[in-house]
mmCIF file of C-alpha atoms in Angstrom:
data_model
loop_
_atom_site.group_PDB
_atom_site.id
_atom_site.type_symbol
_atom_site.label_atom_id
_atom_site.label_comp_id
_atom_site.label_asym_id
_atom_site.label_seq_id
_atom_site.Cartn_x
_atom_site.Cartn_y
_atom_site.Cartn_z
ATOM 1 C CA UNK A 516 -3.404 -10.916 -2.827
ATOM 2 C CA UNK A 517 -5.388 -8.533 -0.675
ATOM 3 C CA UNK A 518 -4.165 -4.793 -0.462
ATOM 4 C CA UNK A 519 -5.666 -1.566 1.143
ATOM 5 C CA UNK A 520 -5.730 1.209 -1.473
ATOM 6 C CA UNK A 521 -6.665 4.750 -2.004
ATOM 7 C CA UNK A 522 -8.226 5.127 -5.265
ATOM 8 C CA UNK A 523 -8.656 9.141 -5.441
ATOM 9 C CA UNK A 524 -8.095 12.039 -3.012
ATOM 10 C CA UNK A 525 -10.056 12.205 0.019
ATOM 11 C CA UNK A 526 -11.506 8.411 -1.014
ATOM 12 C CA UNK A 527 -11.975 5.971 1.960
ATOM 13 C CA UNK A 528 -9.534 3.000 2.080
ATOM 14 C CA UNK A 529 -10.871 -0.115 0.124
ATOM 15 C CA UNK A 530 -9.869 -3.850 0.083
ATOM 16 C CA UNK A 531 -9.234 -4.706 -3.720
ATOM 17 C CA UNK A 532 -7.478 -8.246 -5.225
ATOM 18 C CA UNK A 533 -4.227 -7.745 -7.190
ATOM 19 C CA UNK A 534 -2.198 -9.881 -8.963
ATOM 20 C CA UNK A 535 1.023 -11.293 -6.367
ATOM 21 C CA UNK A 536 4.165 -9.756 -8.139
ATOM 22 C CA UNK A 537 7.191 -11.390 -8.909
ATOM 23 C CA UNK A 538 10.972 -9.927 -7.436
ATOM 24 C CA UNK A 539 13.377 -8.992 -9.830
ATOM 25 C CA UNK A 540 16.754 -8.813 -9.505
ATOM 26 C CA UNK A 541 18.166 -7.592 -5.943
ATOM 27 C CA UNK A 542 14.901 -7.839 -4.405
ATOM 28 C CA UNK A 543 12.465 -9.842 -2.037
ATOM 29 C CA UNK A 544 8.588 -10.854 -1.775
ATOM 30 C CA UNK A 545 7.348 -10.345 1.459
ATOM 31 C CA UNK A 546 4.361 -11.518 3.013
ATOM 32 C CA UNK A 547 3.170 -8.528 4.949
ATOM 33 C CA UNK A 548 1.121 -9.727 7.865
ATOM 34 C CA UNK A 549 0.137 -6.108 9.824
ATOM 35 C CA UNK A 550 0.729 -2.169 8.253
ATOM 36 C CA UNK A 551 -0.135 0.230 9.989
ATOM 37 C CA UNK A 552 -1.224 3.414 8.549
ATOM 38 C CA UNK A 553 1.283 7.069 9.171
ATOM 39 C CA UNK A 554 0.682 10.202 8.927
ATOM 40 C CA UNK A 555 1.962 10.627 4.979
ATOM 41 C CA UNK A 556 -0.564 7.738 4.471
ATOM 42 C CA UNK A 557 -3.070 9.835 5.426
ATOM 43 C CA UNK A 558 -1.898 13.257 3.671
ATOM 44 C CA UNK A 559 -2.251 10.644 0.557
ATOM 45 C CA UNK A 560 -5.722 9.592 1.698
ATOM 46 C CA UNK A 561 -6.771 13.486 1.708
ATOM 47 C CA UNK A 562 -5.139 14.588 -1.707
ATOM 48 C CA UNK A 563 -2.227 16.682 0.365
ATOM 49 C CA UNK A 564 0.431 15.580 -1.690
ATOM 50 C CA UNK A 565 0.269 17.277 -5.340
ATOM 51 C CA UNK A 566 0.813 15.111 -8.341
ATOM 52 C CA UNK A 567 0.541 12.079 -6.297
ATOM 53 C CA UNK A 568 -0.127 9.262 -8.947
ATOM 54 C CA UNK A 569 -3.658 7.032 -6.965
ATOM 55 C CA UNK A 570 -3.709 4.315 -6.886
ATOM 56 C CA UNK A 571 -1.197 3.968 -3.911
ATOM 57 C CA UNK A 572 -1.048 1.411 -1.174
ATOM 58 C CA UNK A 573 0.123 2.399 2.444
ATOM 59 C CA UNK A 574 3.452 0.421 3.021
ATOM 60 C CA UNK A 575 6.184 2.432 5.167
ATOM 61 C CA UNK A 576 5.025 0.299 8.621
ATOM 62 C CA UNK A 577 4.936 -2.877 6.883
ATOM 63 C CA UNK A 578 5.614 -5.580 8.677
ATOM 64 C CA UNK A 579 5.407 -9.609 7.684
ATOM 65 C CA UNK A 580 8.179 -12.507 6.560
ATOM 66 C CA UNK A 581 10.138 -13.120 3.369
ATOM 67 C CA UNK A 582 8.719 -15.882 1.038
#
């Protein structure tokens, strides 16, 4: 699958390939189809939030269908 990461602080956004997870118990895949990117998404992108562990993915305005 394709996601948007942020490798380091105050790194661009990149498009990287990573393996498709599988659920565990009590939860769902989803296929997100738009995200949109928040403010704390971009306090990540700049290295605002100490001991933040990169390589994080924005995901709070996820949107898309469950497989």
């Amino acid at each position: 699958m394709k996601v948007a990461q942020i490798s380091k602080a105050g790194a661009d956004f990149e498009i990287v390939e990573r393996e498709i997870p599988k659920p565990g118990a009590g939860e769902v895949l989803i296929k997100v189809q738009a995200c949109g990117v928040c403010h704390s998404d971009v306090l990540t992108k700049e290295g605002a939030w100490p001991g933040i562990q990169y390589s994080p993915c924005p995901r709070t305005r996820s949107r898309g269908h469950h497989r």
